[in-house]
Amino acid sequence: MDVVGFLVSWITLFSIYSILSISLNLEAGYTGISNFGKAAFYGIGAFFAAVISLSAFLMLNGLSYPLYSLETIISMGTLSKQNPILSILIFLFTVVLAFFVSGIAGYMVSYPTLRVGPAFLGITVLSFGELLRIFLRNFQPTGGTYGLAGIPHPFAFIQDPAVKDFMFMLVTLVILAIMYIFSEKFVNSPYGRIMKSIREDEIASLCLGKDVPKIKAQVLFIGSGMAGVAGALLAYYMGSINPDIFVPSLTFEVWAMVILGGLANNKGALLGAGIITFLNRASVILNFTFQNLPIDVNYIRWMIVGLLIVASLLFKPEGLIPEDPKSSFIWNFVEEKEPISLKKRMEETSKKVKFYIKKVFDWFAMGGG
Amino acid sequence: MNLIDLGVVINTLWIGLIYSLMAIPLTISYKVTRVLNFAHTSLVTVGAYVAVILSLVYPDFFSNVFVALIAAFFAGAIVAILNHKFVYRKLMDKEASPVILMIASLGSWIFLKYLIYSVISIVSKVIKKDLYFAVPAFRYTLNLNFLGISNPSLTYSLILGISLIVLTFVVFYRTSFGKAMRAVSDNPQLAQISGISDESVMTLTWFLCGGLAAISGVFWAMFSYASPEFADSLILQVFAACVIGGISSIALTILGGFVIAGAENILMSILYNLIGLDLSFRPFLSFLTLLIVILVRPPAGAAGGLPYRLKFKRERKWT
């Protein structure tokens, strides 16, 4: 078995899913928005990146093939290797733009629903995802059920596939680090404290003059944008995407990561993503080694994901790494006490000892009663 | 120019009936137990597959539609009760919030869905038949000529569906059990003080709702086919029908089912004939209906938004 290849693919997938789980943690963990449509925004990012990069390559080379065709896939194989700087530039450009496109989609979907309670938001966003998936399955310009293929890899000019994957893993890790640091700073800012106050009590924060629907919509913009970046990375990593990747089950996989790791804790989101993506990769390998099982190993993996959600809600609702109420750095100033000197501490101790000795003598003086 | 034809209207009626049959149990279970049950679609699939597999394996006994329906009813009811006992009841005992219950129902949805997938893949290997697009082997003895279209499965599902909806209304509004259900849905604490055990009411509610959901799955399988995905692909329509009813009113939920079916079939047909709208835009119409309903008439039911939250919080205290 190729251990290095396994690790590289696991870490790449881990970084992509961690971006997703961190973004869901911003929404569900910190702000209390029940977003069940993560897969929709993930898919928007992926399809956007695929369409833009394919059409950019076709346009710059003066070709006019349809996006989903054999000619496109074949020509992409040679075109993507010609100009390293161009392919990396297009990669960065689409990843940044995917953030805004998915974010705007999230903002627009959230607009009518934020005012009507968590259940309706969940339903609407979930059905929005299913709607997009069914639409893309029947929409021929993006390939229908086959999806898009031949998405030019940003490091296609590197000959060795192992080095190519390793470079891509480094890029995803860098993007994950940016997202992680951003969300840590974000939730510990004054804005983050407003988010937490909305989660704890919407009415109270409304009464304090916070525009609750607006803040929720802004958080959804950021969260959906992060999901879009993850989707764009997935599109470049896989090289081909189809609408059936973005099923609702994928959303619940992300929910399982966040709940298992611990809501409102970015480290927990990373831990959950690590566990679930390990299951994901392991099931791929198991499927490959045992060909003749009566059940697809993927079914068992999904069942485990469902069980993990229910079991962690039942037995460990705070998650593996619970939320640290003092994680925000303002607490360091509030809770900090004056350092006590050794002399003062010894004085206090001797005072206590004298007090107890006096008490014992008094007891004897009273005649033991 | 002929914008709509009779076939589209009949399709709308039938599909509207199915949507309302799928949405009614969701509404009732939300009303009584305060769980927005996303595992509902799994119950629908369970019902469809129990009927299909039984009618394929034991064709002499289960080819009778009524026997198959009863079997599917009990299968769905048992799954729903087990789900309640092992997940929702335990979370309610820990005073979990409705959002937590909703997330738990997502977990049980994904678990049940892939459990169904694995069972189907094992059974289809055992009986050596492809079950991924399976049609039940029912024998129909009754066949009415309905508006010029004579289709026995249509006749059966129309008659049975309408009588089931009537039966639901009778149970909910004319029996003592229905009264108990309404009492628990209004105020669980007051109901308990009056001597109504909310646990047994909830168990019976899940029994009814699981059974009804399973039966609606059998109707769908009768008319088209059963696949592990069909109920999940209907989730937008079913939830939209519920939202039109505010997840609180049964009559409005039925109206919602027909509105969604009309938007999907009649409006689609009109737009297709008028401006040549591509048929792949069909789900957008039901989503648009959902958004318009949320914007124009914000649901004032138990699942309402900010202005309704306070009332909701006060009511939701489980013993």
XYZ file of C-alpha atoms in Angstrom:
688
model
C 0.000 0.000 0.000
C 1.190 3.454 -0.835
C 1.441 5.119 2.567
C 2.690 8.489 1.330
C -0.017 8.658 -1.330
C -2.638 7.817 1.292
C -1.353 10.511 3.634
C -1.223 13.135 0.881
C -4.752 12.410 -0.281
C -6.000 12.294 3.315
C -4.423 15.622 4.231
C -5.743 17.273 1.055
C -9.244 16.027 1.752
C -8.828 16.959 5.418
C -7.952 20.545 4.532
C -10.900 20.880 2.149
C -13.337 19.443 4.678
C -11.800 21.471 7.509
C -12.572 24.669 5.619
C -16.151 23.425 5.371
C -16.391 22.482 9.039
C -14.816 25.758 10.195
C -17.353 27.657 8.101
C -20.228 25.593 9.512
C -18.835 26.171 12.987
C -19.000 29.921 12.399
C -22.658 29.593 11.443
C -23.974 26.827 13.672
C -21.544 26.863 16.561
C -21.036 30.559 17.124
C -24.147 32.196 15.672
C -26.712 29.414 16.036
C -27.813 29.358 12.398
C -28.995 25.883 11.404
C -27.543 25.767 7.920
C -28.465 22.431 6.330
C -27.438 23.524 2.841
C -23.662 23.473 3.114
C -23.497 21.161 0.092
C -25.282 23.751 -2.063
C -22.687 26.478 -1.514
C -19.877 23.942 -1.767
C -21.327 22.889 -5.119
C -21.748 26.468 -6.316
C -18.069 27.117 -5.631
C -17.014 23.902 -7.370
C -19.132 24.433 -10.477
C -18.188 28.103 -10.674
C -14.469 27.340 -10.550
C -14.834 24.563 -13.105
C -16.854 26.620 -15.560
C -14.637 29.711 -15.284
C -11.326 27.898 -15.592
C -12.492 25.711 -18.485
C -13.962 28.621 -20.420
C -10.949 30.842 -19.669
C -8.581 28.249 -21.120
C -10.808 27.710 -24.123
C -11.215 31.428 -24.757
C -7.540 32.336 -24.381
C -6.655 29.702 -26.945
C -9.393 30.680 -29.353
C -11.239 27.369 -29.169
C -15.026 27.128 -29.209
C -15.828 23.652 -27.958
C -18.775 23.157 -25.621
C -17.746 22.921 -21.960
C -18.624 19.266 -21.683
C -17.149 17.488 -24.669
C -14.383 15.041 -25.460
C -12.481 17.723 -27.405
C -12.383 19.957 -24.333
C -11.025 17.198 -22.115
C -8.349 16.254 -24.651
C -7.313 19.837 -25.367
C -7.165 20.631 -21.632
C -4.619 17.862 -21.202
C -2.136 19.737 -23.393
C -3.212 23.335 -22.776
C -2.885 23.205 -18.996
C 0.801 22.186 -19.268
C 1.839 25.034 -21.563
C 1.896 28.068 -19.317
C 2.517 27.455 -15.580
C 2.035 31.088 -14.554
C -1.273 31.361 -16.389
C -2.731 28.197 -14.854
C -1.696 29.217 -11.336
C -3.103 32.705 -11.888
C -6.425 31.315 -13.103
C -6.484 28.964 -10.110
C -5.988 31.785 -7.603
C -8.422 34.037 -9.428
C -11.226 31.443 -9.441
C -10.651 30.477 -5.798
C -10.951 34.106 -4.705
C -13.954 34.708 -6.936
C -15.654 31.484 -5.748
C -15.651 32.999 -2.263
C -17.706 35.970 -3.415
C -20.046 34.052 -5.714
C -20.974 31.471 -3.070
C -21.135 34.150 -0.428
C -23.573 36.227 -2.431
C -25.680 33.116 -3.056
C -25.748 32.456 0.686
C -26.658 36.056 1.424
C -29.501 36.004 -1.083
C -30.944 32.692 0.100
C -30.780 33.846 3.692
C -32.616 37.091 3.028
C -36.247 35.846 3.052
C -35.712 33.108 5.623
C -33.765 34.622 8.490
C -36.827 36.281 9.891
C -38.870 33.130 10.307
C -36.970 30.933 12.723
C -34.379 28.173 12.608
C -36.619 25.363 11.345
C -37.669 27.257 8.243
C -34.141 28.376 7.498
C -33.000 24.748 7.700
C -35.775 23.562 5.400
C -35.280 26.334 2.866
C -31.531 26.013 2.593
C -31.721 22.225 2.423
C -34.306 22.389 -0.340
C -32.218 25.044 -2.114
C -29.378 22.515 -2.255
C -31.589 19.751 -3.571
C -33.096 22.173 -6.085
C -29.668 23.130 -7.408
C -28.608 19.498 -7.634
C -31.721 18.422 -9.535
C -31.414 21.474 -11.784
C -27.761 20.769 -12.611
C -28.569 17.126 -13.317
C -30.946 18.254 -16.065
C -28.974 21.277 -17.271
C -27.105 20.247 -20.409
C -24.526 23.102 -20.817
C -22.707 21.908 -17.692
C -22.833 18.287 -18.721
C -26.046 17.147 -17.007
C -25.528 14.094 -14.814
C -21.970 13.607 -16.122
C -20.851 16.989 -14.863
C -17.684 18.689 -16.003
C -14.360 16.960 -16.595
C -10.828 17.917 -17.541
C -10.590 20.829 -15.110
C -6.989 22.063 -15.549
C -4.863 21.278 -12.505
C -2.862 24.343 -11.386
C 0.341 22.275 -11.175
C -0.217 20.301 -14.354
C 3.214 21.381 -15.649
C 4.912 19.180 -13.035
C 5.585 15.795 -14.574
C 5.652 13.594 -11.456
C 2.044 13.045 -10.221
C 3.219 12.516 -6.623
C 4.976 15.907 -6.555
C 1.944 17.489 -8.204
C -0.384 16.170 -5.497
C 2.081 17.205 -2.797
C 2.205 20.762 -4.124
C -1.586 20.895 -4.200
C -1.705 19.596 -0.628
C 0.604 22.437 0.444
C -1.640 24.991 -1.245
C -4.768 23.632 0.449
C -2.973 23.600 3.798
C -1.979 27.247 3.354
C -5.574 28.183 2.500
C -6.804 26.201 5.512
C -4.331 28.045 7.747
C -5.564 31.394 6.422
C -9.182 30.396 7.059
C -8.401 29.066 10.543
C -6.510 32.169 11.648
C -9.190 34.388 10.145
C -12.023 32.620 11.965
C -10.108 32.545 15.273
C -9.564 36.312 15.025
C -13.135 36.787 13.835
C -14.878 34.984 16.694
C -12.704 36.704 19.289
C -13.470 40.164 17.959
C -16.372 42.356 19.158
C -18.307 41.069 16.165
C -17.736 37.498 17.360
C -19.162 38.371 20.754
C -22.293 39.717 19.032
C -22.513 36.386 17.203
C -22.355 34.495 20.492
C -24.938 36.770 22.066
C -27.313 36.028 19.176
C -26.783 32.320 19.750
C -27.514 32.629 23.453
C -30.540 34.902 23.217
C -31.817 36.494 20.052
C -34.383 38.706 21.797
C -31.841 40.079 24.244
C -29.378 41.013 21.514
C -32.244 42.540 19.541
C -33.087 44.629 22.577
C -29.452 45.740 22.855
C -29.791 47.266 19.406
C -28.058 44.604 17.329
C -29.572 44.037 13.905
C -29.943 40.267 14.281
C -31.078 39.319 10.733
C -28.348 41.497 9.215
C -25.608 39.930 11.314
C -26.919 36.450 10.572
C -26.919 37.244 6.849
C -23.339 38.544 7.064
C -22.215 35.392 8.872
C -23.960 33.313 6.206
C -22.110 35.325 3.554
C -18.756 34.524 5.120
C -19.619 30.888 5.837
C -20.990 30.239 2.372
C -17.993 31.974 0.841
C -15.635 29.663 2.734
C -17.652 26.688 1.527
C -17.298 28.035 -2.013
C -13.509 28.166 -1.635
C -13.560 24.556 -0.429
C -15.671 23.620 -3.446
C -13.254 25.310 -5.850
C -10.352 23.427 -4.260
C -12.294 20.171 -4.601
C -12.945 20.844 -8.291
C -9.230 21.375 -8.985
C -8.249 18.397 -6.844
C -10.652 15.897 -8.406
C -10.345 17.230 -11.955
C -13.959 16.324 -12.658
C -17.155 17.087 -10.794
C -20.761 16.047 -11.158
C -23.924 17.234 -9.391
C -24.301 13.990 -7.445
C -21.253 14.759 -5.295
C -23.244 17.496 -3.591
C -26.001 15.386 -2.014
C -27.533 16.409 1.339
C -25.627 13.576 3.006
C -22.462 15.608 2.464
C -23.939 18.410 4.544
C -24.564 15.980 7.374
C -21.020 14.712 7.120
C -19.900 18.272 7.855
C -22.473 18.525 10.657
C -21.125 15.284 12.115
C -17.608 16.759 12.093
C -18.711 19.880 13.929
C -20.912 18.102 16.479
C -18.367 15.374 17.137
C -15.488 17.801 17.495
C -17.429 20.262 19.586
C -19.662 23.140 18.608
C -18.193 26.635 18.862
C -14.608 25.463 18.887
C -12.410 25.691 15.825
C -9.977 23.077 17.128
C -12.915 20.693 17.531
C -13.940 21.349 13.935
C -10.446 20.366 12.802
C -10.486 17.216 14.951
C -13.915 16.185 13.653
C -12.827 16.785 10.072
C -9.755 14.636 10.681
C -11.811 11.736 12.049
C -14.509 11.796 9.371
C -12.123 12.232 6.445
C -10.045 9.343 7.799
C -13.217 7.206 7.696
C -13.794 8.462 4.157
C -10.313 7.520 2.908
C -10.342 4.215 4.795
C -13.638 3.249 3.168
C -12.162 3.981 -0.262
C -9.246 1.666 0.467
C -11.524 -1.028 1.945
C -13.769 -0.820 -1.108
C -10.719 -1.256 -3.292
C -9.306 -4.257 -1.416
C -12.560 -6.172 -0.821
C -14.314 -6.202 -4.152
C -16.994 -8.805 -3.487
C -18.737 -7.521 -0.372
C -22.553 -7.803 -0.369
C -22.786 -4.190 0.890
C -20.951 -1.161 -0.381
C -18.534 -0.012 2.335
C -19.697 3.549 1.687
C -23.154 2.680 3.028
C -21.610 1.539 6.291
C -19.524 4.712 6.430
C -22.624 6.876 6.022
C -24.438 4.849 8.678
C -21.523 5.462 11.026
C -21.744 9.186 10.261
C -25.467 9.186 11.145
C -24.828 7.202 14.303
C -22.023 9.572 15.302
C -24.358 12.583 15.049
C -27.041 10.940 17.198
C -24.633 9.363 19.666
C -22.622 12.504 20.262
C -25.822 14.494 20.776
C -27.028 11.879 23.270
C -23.869 11.144 25.218
C -21.473 14.029 24.646
C -23.436 17.059 23.456
C -20.503 19.382 24.099
C -18.258 17.400 21.733
C -14.759 16.003 22.093
C -13.248 19.463 22.621
C -15.883 21.554 24.412
C -16.252 25.261 23.936
C -13.814 27.223 26.048
C -15.753 30.177 27.473
C -12.500 32.000 28.170
C -10.964 31.430 24.773
C -11.423 35.033 23.773
C -8.442 37.073 24.827
C -10.453 39.815 26.524
C -10.923 37.312 29.381
C -7.226 37.482 30.122
C -7.702 41.064 31.277
C -10.908 40.441 33.174
C -9.773 37.359 35.056
C -6.178 38.370 35.694
C -5.348 38.715 39.396
C -2.466 40.449 41.057
C 0.440 38.087 41.603
C 0.719 37.244 45.309
C 4.198 37.511 46.778
C 5.704 34.655 48.773
C 5.928 36.685 51.954
C 2.238 37.590 51.861
C 1.275 33.989 51.172
C 3.339 32.765 54.171
C 1.724 35.381 56.399
C -1.730 34.209 55.327
C -0.837 30.578 55.955
C 0.570 31.267 59.418
C -2.551 33.277 60.250
C -4.728 30.293 59.284
C -2.565 27.844 61.317
C -2.719 30.121 64.385
C -6.516 30.353 64.009
C -6.941 26.563 64.022
C -4.538 26.055 66.905
C -6.496 28.636 68.884
C -9.701 26.811 68.019
C -8.296 23.485 69.306
C -7.123 25.110 72.570
C -10.496 26.712 73.051
C -12.116 23.332 72.619
C -9.942 21.868 75.349
C -10.549 24.874 77.556
C -14.301 24.327 77.268
C -13.745 20.865 78.693
C -14.043 18.887 75.466
C -17.687 19.758 74.898
C -53.103 27.319 -28.455
C -53.688 24.534 -25.997
C -51.825 25.513 -22.835
C -52.743 22.578 -20.644
C -54.329 19.247 -21.397
C -56.429 16.931 -19.274
C -53.549 14.600 -18.493
C -51.665 17.408 -16.749
C -54.711 18.246 -14.615
C -55.188 14.632 -13.560
C -51.474 14.379 -12.812
C -51.723 17.504 -10.677
C -54.634 16.087 -8.702
C -52.865 12.810 -8.092
C -49.481 14.318 -7.247
C -51.144 16.905 -5.019
C -52.848 14.104 -3.154
C -49.541 12.294 -2.670
C -47.794 15.474 -1.513
C -50.507 16.187 1.020
C -50.460 12.575 2.223
C -46.698 12.855 2.719
C -46.934 16.270 4.365
C -49.799 15.561 6.811
C -47.817 13.163 9.061
C -44.933 15.630 9.121
C -47.263 18.403 10.265
C -48.977 16.251 12.893
C -45.722 14.910 14.321
C -44.287 18.431 14.502
C -47.437 19.741 16.144
C -47.551 17.085 18.826
C -43.924 16.235 19.521
C -42.149 19.445 18.403
C -39.663 17.443 16.353
C -39.155 18.596 12.782
C -38.636 15.085 11.530
C -36.166 15.020 8.659
C -36.174 11.208 8.912
C -39.691 11.414 7.473
C -38.482 10.663 3.948
C -36.835 7.474 5.201
C -40.197 6.364 6.615
C -41.741 6.939 3.170
C -39.023 4.829 1.546
C -39.420 2.090 4.162
C -43.124 1.833 3.382
C -42.597 1.701 -0.365
C -39.923 -0.964 -0.145
C -41.734 -3.159 2.372
C -44.721 -3.310 0.008
C -42.564 -3.844 -3.067
C -40.368 -6.565 -1.586
C -43.277 -8.432 0.005
C -45.304 -8.332 -3.207
C -42.324 -9.652 -5.165
C -41.362 -12.384 -2.692
C -44.844 -13.586 -1.657
C -46.954 -12.733 -4.701
C -49.993 -14.828 -3.722
C -50.613 -13.174 -0.375
C -49.293 -9.635 -0.731
C -50.499 -8.925 -4.250
C -53.676 -7.723 -2.584
C -53.203 -3.973 -2.241
C -54.859 -3.756 1.161
C -52.702 -6.434 2.751
C -49.567 -4.777 1.386
C -50.731 -1.396 2.665
C -51.310 -2.781 6.155
C -47.869 -4.408 6.170
C -46.263 -1.150 5.039
C -48.241 0.783 7.681
C -46.901 -1.381 10.490
C -43.346 -1.321 9.154
C -43.300 2.475 8.987
C -44.957 2.756 12.387
C -42.416 0.457 14.034
C -39.474 2.354 12.555
C -40.964 5.673 13.675
C -41.614 4.427 17.221
C -38.118 2.964 17.531
C -36.681 6.246 16.298
C -38.731 8.096 18.916
C -37.823 5.770 21.782
C -34.108 5.642 21.091
C -33.416 9.177 19.920
C -36.077 11.802 20.498
C -37.383 10.618 23.874
C -33.880 10.441 25.341
C -33.049 13.901 24.049
C -36.349 15.281 25.347
C -35.542 13.838 28.758
C -32.357 15.912 28.676
C -34.437 19.006 27.817
C -32.843 19.409 24.422
C -33.874 22.428 22.362
C -35.948 21.974 19.170
C -32.878 22.740 17.061
C -30.971 19.890 18.707
C -33.926 17.556 18.064
C -33.906 18.683 14.435
C -30.192 17.915 14.092
C -30.742 14.529 15.739
C -33.464 13.791 13.201
C -30.932 14.569 10.474
C -28.625 12.006 12.015
C -31.320 9.361 12.107
C -32.315 10.278 8.546
C -28.851 9.596 7.180
C -28.560 6.411 9.270
C -31.934 5.044 8.121
C -31.301 6.033 4.507
C -28.120 4.038 4.211
C -29.559 1.200 6.293
C -32.285 0.976 3.642
C -29.626 1.048 0.926
C -27.709 -1.833 2.532
C -30.859 -3.902 3.140
C -31.940 -3.378 -0.466
C -28.557 -4.375 -1.831
C -28.585 -7.581 0.272
C -32.201 -8.469 -0.570
C -31.726 -7.835 -4.278
C -28.771 -10.226 -4.231
C -30.852 -12.853 -2.390
C -33.966 -12.701 -4.576
C -31.904 -11.947 -7.688
C -34.005 -9.005 -8.826
C -32.963 -5.426 -9.377
C -34.641 -3.428 -6.619
C -33.210 0.000 -7.419
C -36.081 0.788 -9.781
C -38.690 -1.645 -8.533
C -42.404 -1.803 -9.347
C -44.759 -3.606 -6.939
C -46.593 -6.654 -8.361
C -50.103 -5.739 -7.239
C -53.257 -7.124 -8.830
C -56.029 -4.608 -9.189
C -59.609 -5.843 -9.319
C -61.250 -2.437 -9.359
C -60.924 -0.066 -12.291
C -62.993 3.063 -12.725
C -63.079 5.323 -15.704
C -61.881 8.616 -14.241
C -62.354 11.650 -16.552
C -61.625 9.532 -19.591
C -58.508 7.954 -18.114
C -58.753 4.410 -16.844
C -55.738 3.447 -14.816
C -56.305 0.968 -11.967
C -53.431 2.200 -9.784
C -54.682 5.780 -10.174
C -58.193 4.730 -9.180
C -56.918 2.868 -6.136
C -54.636 5.608 -4.915
C -57.242 8.342 -5.411
C -59.970 6.496 -3.524
C -57.683 5.220 -0.774
C -55.834 8.516 -0.440
C -58.960 10.602 -0.068
C -60.432 8.172 2.449
C -57.170 8.210 4.418
C -57.188 12.001 4.579
C -60.796 11.926 5.782
C -59.858 9.291 8.344
C -56.999 11.459 9.603
C -59.370 14.364 10.073
C -61.815 12.129 11.948
C -59.091 10.798 14.221
C -57.649 14.227 14.882
C -60.869 16.151 15.461
C -63.545 13.621 16.451
C -61.950 11.075 18.777
C -60.704 11.295 22.338
C -57.237 10.312 21.204
C -57.268 13.234 18.770
C -58.332 15.481 21.603
C -55.397 14.249 23.679
C -53.058 14.890 20.772
C -54.336 18.417 20.372
C -54.033 18.981 24.111
C -50.393 17.878 24.135
C -49.656 20.018 21.095
C -51.181 23.076 22.728
C -49.609 22.780 26.136
C -47.802 19.603 27.208
C -47.615 20.582 30.878
C -51.292 21.395 31.202
C -52.135 18.162 29.388
C -50.054 16.211 31.851
C -51.736 17.886 34.802
C -55.087 16.894 33.294
C -54.004 13.252 33.334
C -52.847 12.828 29.735
C -49.576 10.942 29.543
C -47.548 12.818 26.959
C -45.265 9.822 26.422
C -48.083 7.509 25.365
C -49.688 10.222 23.225
C -46.366 10.797 21.497
C -45.819 7.084 20.914
C -49.276 6.762 19.367
C -48.648 9.867 17.272
C -45.448 8.374 15.900
C -47.347 5.142 15.244
C -49.928 7.013 13.147
C -47.455 9.320 11.437
C -44.985 6.587 10.552
C -47.788 4.459 9.183
C -49.275 7.273 7.107
C -45.877 8.216 5.705
C -45.238 4.580 4.747
C -48.614 4.330 3.003
C -47.902 7.441 0.948
C -44.694 5.744 -0.161
C -46.690 2.714 -1.343
C -48.969 4.994 -3.371
C -45.990 6.536 -5.093
C -44.567 3.079 -5.851
C -47.949 1.973 -7.246
C -48.046 4.775 -9.761
C -44.412 5.089 -10.783
C -41.653 3.028 -9.141
C -39.743 2.704 -5.890
C -36.110 3.728 -5.676
C -34.049 4.527 -2.580
C -33.811 8.150 -3.693
C -37.389 8.998 -4.657
C -38.517 10.226 -1.263
C -35.399 12.345 -0.816
C -35.943 13.998 -4.168
C -39.450 14.969 -3.003
C -38.212 16.628 0.172
C -38.461 20.148 -1.259
C -42.079 19.686 -2.293
C -43.160 17.999 0.946
C -41.548 20.598 3.189
C -42.890 23.394 1.013
C -46.412 22.005 1.450
C -45.841 21.961 5.212
C -44.530 25.527 5.246
C -47.635 26.729 3.400
C -49.610 25.214 6.265
C -47.259 26.852 8.777
C -46.433 23.332 10.047
C -49.526 23.655 12.213
C -52.723 23.411 10.187
C -53.700 20.127 8.519
C -56.215 21.702 6.127
C -53.697 24.302 4.954
C -51.099 21.575 4.527
C -53.425 19.745 2.140
C -53.971 23.002 0.273
C -50.202 23.442 0.175
C -49.737 20.016 -1.383
C -52.126 20.884 -4.188
C -50.602 24.371 -4.653
C -47.118 22.901 -5.012
C -48.360 20.219 -7.405
C -50.151 22.885 -9.424
C -47.067 25.085 -9.593
C -44.993 22.121 -10.717
C -47.366 20.737 -13.334
C -49.953 23.242 -14.512
C -47.733 26.349 -14.257
C -44.809 24.451 -15.784
C -46.979 23.279 -18.655
C -48.274 26.807 -19.276
C -44.793 28.331 -19.183
C -43.432 25.569 -21.416
C -46.101 26.168 -24.030
C -45.953 29.959 -23.770
C -42.268 30.845 -23.610
C -40.629 27.446 -24.050
C -39.178 27.283 -20.521
C -36.871 24.308 -20.208
C -38.302 21.433 -18.159
C -35.197 21.384 -15.967
C -36.529 24.544 -14.294
C -39.413 22.573 -12.748
C -38.035 22.465 -9.159
C -37.396 26.223 -9.286
C -41.139 26.796 -9.488
C -41.847 24.969 -6.233
C -38.918 26.705 -4.546
C -40.240 30.033 -5.785
C -43.650 29.172 -4.335
C -41.993 28.375 -1.009
C -40.091 31.682 -0.982
C -43.159 33.688 -1.947
C -45.163 32.060 0.841
C -42.434 32.778 3.384
C -42.184 36.408 2.256
C -45.875 37.181 1.814
C -47.361 35.183 4.642
C -44.671 34.431 7.217
C -45.654 31.182 8.906
C -47.299 32.023 12.188
C -47.361 28.446 13.365
C -45.376 26.888 16.133
C -42.187 27.127 14.080
C -42.421 30.868 13.661
C -39.635 33.360 13.872
C -38.620 36.052 16.301
C -42.016 37.397 17.372
C -43.157 33.863 18.100
C -40.052 32.673 19.823
C -40.931 33.899 23.299
C -44.232 32.100 23.355
C -42.538 29.044 21.989
C -39.875 29.065 24.687
C -42.413 29.282 27.462
C -44.419 26.391 26.099
C -41.555 24.066 25.439
C -40.762 22.738 28.870
C -40.745 18.975 29.009
C -41.211 17.238 32.280
